[in-house]
Coordinates of C-alpha atoms in Angstrom, one line a residue:
Chain A
M1 CA 0.0 0.0 0.0
P2 CA 1.5 3.3 -1.0
M3 CA 2.5 5.7 1.8
P4 CA 1.0 9.1 1.3
A5 CA 3.4 11.9 1.6
D6 CA 1.5 14.9 2.9
A7 CA 0.7 17.2 5.7
T8 CA 1.7 14.6 8.3
V9 CA 5.4 14.8 7.3
P10 CA 6.5 17.2 10.1
F11 CA 5.1 14.8 12.7
R12 CA 6.7 11.7 14.3
F13 CA 5.6 9.4 17.0
V14 CA 8.4 8.4 19.4
L15 CA 8.1 5.3 21.7
V16 CA 10.7 5.2 24.5
R17 CA 11.7 1.9 26.2
T18 CA 8.7 0.0 25.0
A19 CA 8.6 -3.3 26.8
H20 CA 6.1 -5.3 24.6
P21 CA 6.7 -5.5 20.9
G22 CA 3.0 -6.1 20.3
N23 CA 2.4 -2.5 21.5
I24 CA 4.9 -1.3 18.8
G25 CA 2.8 -3.0 16.2
S26 CA -0.5 -1.7 17.6
T27 CA 1.0 1.8 17.6
A28 CA 2.0 1.5 14.0
R29 CA -1.6 0.6 13.1
A30 CA -3.1 3.4 15.3
M31 CA -0.8 5.9 13.6
R32 CA -1.6 4.6 10.1
T33 CA -5.4 4.9 10.5
M34 CA -4.9 8.6 11.1
G35 CA -2.4 9.0 8.2
F36 CA 0.8 9.2 10.2
T37 CA 3.8 7.1 9.1
R38 CA 6.9 8.2 10.9
L39 CA 7.7 6.1 14.0
E40 CA 11.0 6.3 16.0
L41 CA 11.8 3.8 18.7
V42 CA 14.2 4.6 21.5
A43 CA 15.7 1.6 23.3
P44 CA 12.8 -0.8 22.7
A45 CA 13.1 -4.0 24.6
R46 CA 12.6 -6.2 21.5
F47 CA 12.4 -5.0 17.9
P48 CA 12.0 -6.1 15.2
D49 CA 9.7 -8.9 16.5
P50 CA 7.0 -11.1 15.0
Q51 CA 4.5 -9.8 17.6
A52 CA 5.0 -6.3 16.3
T53 CA 4.3 -7.3 12.8
A54 CA 1.3 -9.3 13.8
M55 CA -0.3 -6.4 15.7
A56 CA 0.5 -3.9 12.9
A57 CA -2.3 -5.5 11.0
G58 CA -1.1 -4.3 7.6
A59 CA 0.8 -1.2 8.8
D60 CA 4.0 -3.0 8.1
A61 CA 5.5 -0.1 6.1
V62 CA 5.4 2.0 9.2
L63 CA 7.4 -0.7 11.0
A64 CA 9.8 -1.1 8.1
L65 CA 10.7 2.6 8.1
A66 CA 10.9 2.9 11.9
G67 CA 14.2 4.2 13.2
V68 CA 15.7 2.5 16.3
H69 CA 17.9 4.7 18.5
A70 CA 19.9 4.2 21.7
D71 CA 18.8 7.4 23.3
M72 CA 16.1 10.0 23.2
V73 CA 18.1 12.8 21.7
A74 CA 18.9 10.6 18.7
G75 CA 15.2 9.8 18.3
L76 CA 14.4 13.5 18.4
A77 CA 17.0 14.6 15.9
G78 CA 15.6 17.4 13.7
C79 CA 12.7 18.1 16.1
S80 CA 12.4 21.5 17.6
M81 CA 9.2 20.6 19.5
A82 CA 8.5 17.5 21.5
I83 CA 5.3 16.8 23.4
G84 CA 5.4 14.1 26.1
L85 CA 2.4 12.0 27.0
S86 CA 1.8 11.2 30.6
A87 CA -1.0 9.4 32.5
R88 CA -0.4 11.3 35.7
R89 CA -0.1 14.9 36.5
R90 CA 3.6 15.5 36.9
G91 CA 5.5 17.9 39.1
V92 CA 7.5 19.2 36.2
A93 CA 7.8 22.8 35.0
L94 CA 6.2 22.0 31.6
P95 CA 2.9 23.4 30.3
E96 CA 0.2 20.8 30.6
W97 CA -2.2 20.4 27.7
S98 CA -5.2 18.4 26.9
P99 CA -4.8 16.2 23.8
R100 CA -6.8 18.7 21.8
E101 CA -4.6 21.6 23.0
G102 CA -1.5 19.5 22.4
A103 CA -2.6 18.9 18.8
Q104 CA -3.1 22.6 18.3
Q105 CA 0.4 23.3 19.6
A106 CA 1.8 20.6 17.3
L107 CA 0.1 22.0 14.2
A108 CA 1.1 25.6 15.1
A109 CA 4.7 24.4 15.3
A110 CA 4.5 22.6 12.0
A111 CA 3.1 25.7 10.4
R112 CA 6.2 27.5 11.5
G113 CA 8.3 24.9 9.7
E114 CA 9.3 22.9 12.7
Q115 CA 9.4 19.1 13.1
V116 CA 7.3 17.8 16.0
A117 CA 7.6 14.7 18.1
L118 CA 4.8 13.1 20.1
V119 CA 6.6 11.1 22.8
F120 CA 5.3 8.1 24.7
G121 CA 7.1 6.3 27.5
N122 CA 7.4 2.7 28.9
E123 CA 4.0 1.0 29.5
R124 CA 4.5 0.6 33.2
T125 CA 6.6 3.6 34.2
G126 CA 5.9 6.2 31.6
L127 CA 8.5 8.8 30.8
E128 CA 11.3 9.5 33.3
N129 CA 11.8 13.1 34.4
S130 CA 15.0 13.1 32.5
E131 CA 13.1 12.2 29.3
L132 CA 10.4 14.8 29.9
A133 CA 13.2 17.3 30.2
H134 CA 13.6 17.0 26.4
C135 CA 10.0 18.0 25.9
H136 CA 8.4 21.4 25.5
G137 CA 5.0 20.5 26.8
M138 CA 3.1 17.6 28.3
V139 CA -0.3 16.1 27.3
R140 CA -2.4 14.2 29.8
I141 CA -5.3 12.3 28.3
P142 CA -8.2 13.0 30.7
S143 CA -8.7 9.5 32.1
V144 CA -10.3 9.0 35.5
D145 CA -8.1 9.4 38.6
D146 CA -8.7 5.8 39.9
F147 CA -7.8 4.1 36.6
S148 CA -5.7 6.6 34.7
S149 CA -3.3 4.6 32.6
L150 CA -4.3 3.9 29.0
N151 CA -2.7 1.1 27.1
L152 CA 0.2 2.6 25.2
A153 CA -1.2 2.0 21.7
Q154 CA -4.6 3.3 22.8
A155 CA -2.9 6.5 24.0
V156 CA -1.2 6.8 20.7
Q157 CA -4.6 6.2 19.0
V158 CA -6.2 9.0 20.9
M159 CA -3.4 11.5 20.3
A160 CA -3.2 10.6 16.6
Y161 CA -7.0 11.0 16.4
E162 CA -6.8 14.5 17.9
M163 CA -4.0 15.4 15.5
R164 CA -6.1 14.2 12.5
L165 CA -9.1 16.2 13.7
A166 CA -6.9 19.3 14.0
M167 CA -5.6 18.8 10.5
L168 CA -9.0 18.1 9.0
A169 CA -10.3 21.3 10.6
T170 CA -8.3 23.2 8.0
V171 CA -9.8 21.3 5.0
P172 CA -13.1 22.2 3.4
P173 CA -15.8 19.5 4.1
A174 CA -16.8 17.0 1.5
P175 CA -19.9 17.9 -0.6
P176 CA -23.1 16.5 0.9
A177 CA -24.3 13.1 -0.1
P178 CA -26.9 13.0 -2.9
V179 CA -30.5 12.7 -1.7
G180 CA -32.4 9.5 -2.6
E181 CA -36.2 9.5 -2.6
P182 CA -37.8 12.9 -2.0
L183 CA -39.2 13.5 1.4
A184 CA -43.0 13.6 1.7
D185 CA -44.3 17.2 1.5
A186 CA -47.1 18.5 3.5
V187 CA -49.7 17.7 0.9
K188 CA -48.7 14.1 0.7
M189 CA -48.5 13.8 4.5
E190 CA -52.1 15.1 4.7
Q191 CA -53.2 12.6 2.1
F192 CA -51.6 9.9 4.2
F193 CA -53.3 11.1 7.4
T194 CA -56.7 11.2 5.7
H195 CA -56.1 7.6 4.5
L196 CA -55.0 6.6 8.0
E197 CA -58.0 8.1 9.6
Q198 CA -60.4 6.4 7.1
T199 CA -58.7 3.1 7.8
L200 CA -59.0 3.4 11.5
D201 CA -62.7 3.9 11.1
D202 CA -63.0 1.0 8.7
I203 CA -61.4 -1.5 11.0
D204 CA -63.4 -0.1 13.9
F205 CA -60.2 0.9 15.8
H206 CA -61.8 3.5 18.0
K207 CA -64.6 1.3 19.3
G208 CA -66.7 4.2 20.4
R209 CA -63.8 6.1 22.1
P210 CA -63.2 9.7 21.0
P211 CA -60.7 9.4 18.2
A212 CA -59.0 12.8 18.5
V213 CA -56.3 12.0 21.0
V214 CA -55.1 8.9 19.3
V215 CA -55.2 10.5 15.9
L216 CA -53.2 13.4 17.2
R217 CA -50.5 11.1 18.6
L218 CA -50.3 9.2 15.3
R219 CA -49.9 12.4 13.4
K220 CA -47.0 13.5 15.7
L221 CA -45.4 10.1 15.3
F222 CA -45.5 10.0 11.5
Q223 CA -44.7 13.7 11.2
R224 CA -41.4 13.4 13.1
S225 CA -40.5 10.3 11.1
Q226 CA -39.9 12.5 8.1
M227 CA -41.0 9.8 5.6
D228 CA -39.9 9.7 2.1
E229 CA -42.3 9.0 -0.8
R230 CA -41.4 5.3 -1.0
E231 CA -42.2 4.8 2.7
L232 CA -45.5 6.6 2.2
R233 CA -46.4 4.3 -0.7
I234 CA -45.7 1.3 1.5
L235 CA -47.9 2.6 4.3
H236 CA -50.7 3.5 1.9
G237 CA -50.5 -0.1 0.6
I238 CA -50.8 -1.5 4.2
L239 CA -53.8 0.8 4.9
A240 CA -55.5 -0.3 1.7
D241 CA -55.1 -3.9 2.5
A242 CA -56.5 -3.4 6.0
Q243 CA -59.5 -1.6 4.4
R244 CA -59.9 -4.5 2.0
M245 CA -60.0 -7.0 4.8
A246 CA -62.7 -4.9 6.5
R247 CA -64.8 -4.8 3.4
L248 CA -64.4 -8.6 2.9
A249 CA -65.4 -9.1 6.5
G250 CA -68.4 -7.0 5.9
V251 CA -67.4 -4.8 8.8
T252 CA -66.7 -1.4 7.1
G253 CA -69.1 1.3 8.3
K254 CA -70.2 -0.6 11.4
R255 CA -69.6 1.0 14.8
A256 CA -69.4 -0.7 18.1
D257 CA -72.2 1.5 19.4
A258 CA -74.4 0.6 16.4
G259 CA -74.9 -2.8 18.0
Chain B
M1 CA -10.9 -1.4 43.1
P2 CA -14.3 0.2 43.8
M3 CA -16.5 0.9 40.8
P4 CA -17.9 4.4 40.9
A5 CA -21.6 4.8 40.4
D6 CA -22.1 8.0 38.6
A7 CA -23.0 9.8 35.4
T8 CA -21.8 6.9 33.3
V9 CA -24.7 4.7 34.4
P10 CA -26.9 5.3 31.4
F11 CA -24.2 4.2 29.0
R12 CA -23.2 0.7 27.9
F13 CA -20.7 -0.6 25.4
V14 CA -21.8 -3.5 23.3
L15 CA -19.4 -5.7 21.4
V16 CA -21.0 -7.9 18.7
R17 CA -19.5 -11.1 17.5
T18 CA -16.0 -10.3 18.8
A19 CA -13.5 -12.9 17.4
H20 CA -10.5 -12.3 19.7
P21 CA -11.0 -12.4 23.4
G22 CA -7.9 -10.2 23.9
N23 CA -9.9 -7.4 22.3
I24 CA -12.7 -7.8 24.9
G25 CA -10.1 -7.3 27.6
S26 CA -8.5 -4.3 25.9
T27 CA -12.0 -2.9 25.5
A28 CA -12.7 -3.3 29.2
R29 CA -9.5 -1.4 30.0
A30 CA -10.3 1.3 27.5
M31 CA -13.7 1.8 28.9
R32 CA -12.5 1.8 32.5
T33 CA -9.9 4.6 31.9
M34 CA -12.8 6.8 30.9
G35 CA -15.0 5.8 33.8
F36 CA -17.3 3.4 31.9
T37 CA -18.1 0.1 33.4
R38 CA -21.1 -1.5 31.6
L39 CA -20.0 -4.0 28.9
E40 CA -22.4 -6.3 27.0
L41 CA -21.2 -9.0 24.7
V42 CA -23.3 -10.4 21.9
A43 CA -22.3 -13.8 20.6
P44 CA -18.6 -13.5 21.4
A45 CA -16.4 -16.2 19.8
R46 CA -14.8 -17.0 23.2
F47 CA -15.6 -15.6 26.6
P48 CA -14.7 -15.8 29.4
D49 CA -11.1 -16.4 28.3
P50 CA -7.6 -15.9 29.9
Q51 CA -6.6 -13.6 27.1
A52 CA -9.5 -11.2 27.9
T53 CA -8.4 -11.1 31.6
A54 CA -4.8 -10.5 30.6
M55 CA -5.5 -7.6 28.3
A56 CA -8.0 -6.1 30.8
A57 CA -4.9 -5.0 32.8
G58 CA -6.8 -4.5 36.1
A59 CA -10.2 -3.8 34.6
D60 CA -11.4 -7.2 35.7
A61 CA -14.5 -5.9 37.4
V62 CA -15.8 -4.8 34.0
L63 CA -15.3 -8.3 32.6
A64 CA -16.9 -9.9 35.7
L65 CA -20.0 -7.8 35.2
A66 CA -20.2 -8.2 31.5
G67 CA -23.4 -9.7 30.2
V68 CA -23.3 -12.3 27.4
H69 CA -26.2 -12.5 25.0
A70 CA -27.1 -14.6 22.1
D71 CA -28.5 -11.8 20.0
M72 CA -28.3 -8.0 19.7
V73 CA -31.8 -7.2 20.9
A74 CA -31.1 -8.9 24.2
G75 CA -27.8 -6.9 24.5
L76 CA -29.8 -3.7 23.9
A77 CA -32.6 -4.5 26.4
G78 CA -33.6 -1.3 28.1
C79 CA -31.8 0.9 25.5
S80 CA -33.9 3.4 23.6
M81 CA -30.9 4.7 21.8
A82 CA -28.1 2.7 20.1
I83 CA -25.2 4.2 18.2
G84 CA -23.3 1.9 15.8
L85 CA -19.6 2.4 15.0
S86 CA -18.5 1.7 11.5
A87 CA -15.1 2.1 9.8
R88 CA -16.7 2.8 6.4
R89 CA -19.4 5.1 5.1
R90 CA -22.4 2.8 4.8
G91 CA -25.4 3.0 2.4
V92 CA -27.8 2.9 5.3
A93 CA -30.4 5.6 6.1
L94 CA -28.9 6.4 9.5
P95 CA -27.6 9.8 10.5
E96 CA -23.9 9.7 10.4
W97 CA -22.0 11.5 13.1
S98 CA -18.4 12.2 14.1
P99 CA -17.4 10.7 17.4
R100 CA -17.8 14.1 19.0
E101 CA -21.3 14.6 17.6
G102 CA -22.2 11.0 18.6
A103 CA -21.1 11.7 22.1
Q104 CA -23.3 14.8 22.2
Q105 CA -26.2 12.8 20.9
A106 CA -25.6 10.1 23.6
L107 CA -25.4 12.7 26.4
A108 CA -28.6 14.4 25.2
A109 CA -30.4 11.1 25.2
A110 CA -29.1 10.3 28.7
A111 CA -30.3 13.7 29.9
R112 CA -33.8 12.7 28.7
G113 CA -33.6 9.6 30.9
E114 CA -32.7 7.2 28.2
Q115 CA -30.3 4.3 28.3
V116 CA -27.7 4.5 25.5
A117 CA -25.7 1.8 23.8
L118 CA -22.4 2.3 21.8
V119 CA -22.3 -0.7 19.5
F120 CA -19.1 -2.2 17.9
G121 CA -19.1 -5.1 15.4
N122 CA -16.8 -7.9 14.5
E123 CA -13.1 -7.0 14.0
R124 CA -13.0 -8.0 10.4
T125 CA -16.5 -7.4 9.1
G126 CA -17.9 -4.8 11.4
L127 CA -21.6 -4.6 12.0
E128 CA -24.0 -6.3 9.6
N129 CA -26.7 -4.2 8.1
S130 CA -29.2 -6.2 10.1
E131 CA -27.4 -5.1 13.2
L132 CA -27.1 -1.5 12.2
A133 CA -30.9 -1.7 11.7
H134 CA -31.2 -1.7 15.5
C135 CA -29.2 1.6 15.7
H136 CA -30.5 5.1 15.6
G137 CA -27.3 6.7 14.4
M138 CA -23.8 5.7 13.2
V139 CA -20.4 7.1 14.2
R140 CA -17.5 6.9 11.8
I141 CA -14.1 7.7 13.4
P142 CA -12.4 9.9 10.8
S143 CA -9.6 7.6 9.7
V144 CA -7.9 7.9 6.4
D145 CA -9.6 6.3 3.4
D146 CA -6.7 4.0 2.5
F147 CA -6.4 2.6 6.0
S148 CA -9.7 3.1 7.6
S149 CA -10.1 0.3 10.1
L150 CA -9.0 1.0 13.7
N151 CA -8.4 -1.9 16.0
L152 CA -11.6 -2.7 17.9
A153 CA -10.4 -1.7 21.3
Q154 CA -8.8 1.4 19.9
A155 CA -12.1 2.4 18.4
V156 CA -13.7 1.9 21.8
Q157 CA -10.9 4.0 23.4
V158 CA -11.6 6.9 21.0
M159 CA -15.3 6.8 21.5
A160 CA -15.0 6.5 25.3
Y161 CA -12.6 9.4 25.3
E162 CA -15.0 11.6 23.4
M163 CA -17.8 10.5 25.7
R164 CA -15.7 11.5 28.7
L165 CA -14.8 14.9 27.2
A166 CA -18.5 15.6 26.6
M167 CA -19.3 14.6 30.2
L168 CA -16.5 16.8 31.6
A169 CA -17.8 19.7 29.6
T170 CA -21.3 19.4 30.9
V171 CA -22.3 21.4 33.9
P172 CA -24.2 19.1 36.2
P173 CA -27.7 19.3 34.9
A174 CA -30.8 20.4 36.7
P175 CA -32.9 17.4 37.6
P176 CA -34.4 16.2 34.4
A177 CA -38.0 17.3 33.5
P178 CA -40.5 14.5 34.0
V179 CA -40.1 12.3 31.0
G180 CA -43.6 11.1 30.4
E181 CA -43.8 7.8 28.6
P182 CA -40.6 5.9 28.4
L183 CA -39.2 5.3 25.0
A184 CA -39.5 1.8 23.6
D185 CA -36.4 -0.2 24.1
A186 CA -34.9 -2.8 21.7
V187 CA -36.9 -5.7 23.1
K188 CA -40.3 -3.9 22.7
M189 CA -39.3 -2.7 19.2
E190 CA -38.6 -6.3 18.2
Q191 CA -42.0 -7.4 19.6
F192 CA -43.6 -4.6 17.5
F193 CA -41.7 -5.7 14.3
T194 CA -42.8 -9.3 14.9
H195 CA -46.4 -8.2 15.2
L196 CA -46.1 -6.0 12.1
E197 CA -44.7 -8.8 10.0
Q198 CA -47.4 -11.2 11.2
T199 CA -50.0 -8.6 10.3
L200 CA -48.6 -8.0 6.9
D201 CA -48.8 -11.7 6.2
D202 CA -52.4 -11.9 7.6
I203 CA -53.7 -9.1 5.4
D204 CA -51.8 -10.6 2.4
F205 CA -49.8 -7.4 1.9
H206 CA -46.9 -9.0 0.1
K207 CA -49.1 -10.7 -2.6
G208 CA -46.4 -13.2 -3.5
R209 CA -43.6 -10.5 -3.7
P210 CA -40.4 -11.1 -1.6
P211 CA -41.1 -9.4 1.7
A212 CA -37.6 -8.6 2.8
V213 CA -37.2 -5.2 1.1
V214 CA -40.4 -3.8 2.4
V215 CA -39.9 -5.2 5.9
L216 CA -36.5 -3.6 6.1
R217 CA -37.8 -0.2 5.0
L218 CA -40.5 -0.4 7.6
R219 CA -38.1 -1.3 10.3
K220 CA -35.9 1.7 9.4
L221 CA -38.9 4.0 9.4
F222 CA -40.1 3.0 12.8
Q223 CA -36.7 2.6 14.3
R224 CA -35.8 6.3 13.5
S225 CA -39.2 7.4 14.9
Q226 CA -38.0 6.5 18.4
M227 CA -41.5 5.7 19.6
D228 CA -42.6 5.8 23.2
E229 CA -44.5 3.0 24.8
R230 CA -47.9 4.7 24.3
E231 CA -47.4 5.1 20.6
L232 CA -46.3 1.4 20.5
R233 CA -49.6 0.4 22.2
I234 CA -51.6 2.4 19.7
L235 CA -49.8 0.7 16.8
H236 CA -50.2 -2.7 18.3
G237 CA -53.9 -2.0 18.6
I238 CA -54.1 -1.0 14.9
L239 CA -52.3 -4.1 13.9
A240 CA -54.5 -6.3 16.1
D241 CA -57.6 -4.8 14.5
A242 CA -56.3 -5.3 11.0
Q243 CA -55.6 -8.9 11.9
R244 CA -59.1 -9.2 13.3
M245 CA -60.5 -8.0 10.1
A246 CA -58.5 -10.6 8.2
R247 CA -59.8 -13.4 10.4
L248 CA -63.4 -12.2 10.0
A249 CA -62.9 -12.1 6.3
G250 CA -61.6 -15.6 6.4
V251 CA -58.4 -14.4 4.7
T252 CA -55.7 -15.1 7.3
G253 CA -53.2 -17.5 6.0
K254 CA -54.3 -17.4 2.4
R255 CA -51.8 -16.1 -0.2
A256 CA -52.6 -14.5 -3.5
D257 CA -50.6 -17.3 -5.2
A258 CA -52.5 -20.0 -3.4
G259 CA -55.4 -19.4 -5.7

């Protein structure tokens, strides 16, 4: 599958001291769904690895191009902005952003011609303070306090998703989908309600009760359904068959109170 | 770890025909990080399973409480709103929302006192059209066209994240206005559709034509109407009277092609 070269070029995802190679593969997939292709690995426990390939689920090209580095500075070479992800609030002198704010910061930096890294730490211990020291800001995904740690690849997915949303926000939306059957207009709806009311009479639905309340409820129901003309035709057909049954039964026109 | 009872109570995540139990575990974790605890499984390939527990990474309580159901209607029991996730644009007549819009819809429904399901399909094939038919809206996570399919648990993570953002943004609401009639849940809707289909047969509506297309259109029409229980009772009454007419006419069970 060809790798698109595009607006994602300034961005790289950096995984630091990843313990489980499967998470590297899942990360590659998560990145690729949002159009990102540059992955850098700093001191991974095991890579390459069949588990990484298996979990990449087709995003093999991302793995094939992934750089492997001994230390974080090497992984950040060329980047003038690095955003570190952390599950916990940290006592570090870094601005703390939501994922949405972090994506905005990242895009602003890219617009200035910078390369930007999104940095994720070890699954269990996260990023060390010494690693965060290379970052310019920190993103905390707003998980609950009593279960705050997302799986590494799921954190990558959320950040990549917010990045993509931020990038799409600059693109004009697609033209609206073509309309199918025309919606029923007021005239056709009124014809339907007339038919419905006649049918309710023919099948002796009201049984002597005042019809207005039920009829009003039915009007509201079908009105809000915003039916198209094909649906109307089907309903007219059902009503017509119910009326036919009443005629065959010799019931049409009789009322419960007529004895 | 104690499970918080709180604003997440109206929401459930429903996984349909999940092939890999590890994804069920990862889903439980993804849910739990965002404070969600109710998981329903419809026809999972294997559950319980050690892989699910392993991937849950501490969210065992979610797995322990997960319901297992044979069919989707049972998994949606009590829900009057279901949102289906799909990787692809689908040719179904459901409103299509972004995850953010879907979360807004879900919260609005919960504010009206409804129970809401977020529904995810099989890893490879997604949700069948017959399963989407039980949904009121569809969310597509905005992945790239040439690599559109997120890992199941990562899709859950993104949706749970957007749900949490929406909940964090909401000022605690005033006590909800009295709701009136409850909306029909999936079980009652299925009973209605069964009655409708029986009635169409009894009044010889199909006249030898294949019934599936019309039945599907009617399902879509009434599904999107989001009927309340009073409206359902009215419609059941109309169907019953139409059936009565057919019995009186001696028509029930005859078909146009039976001569």
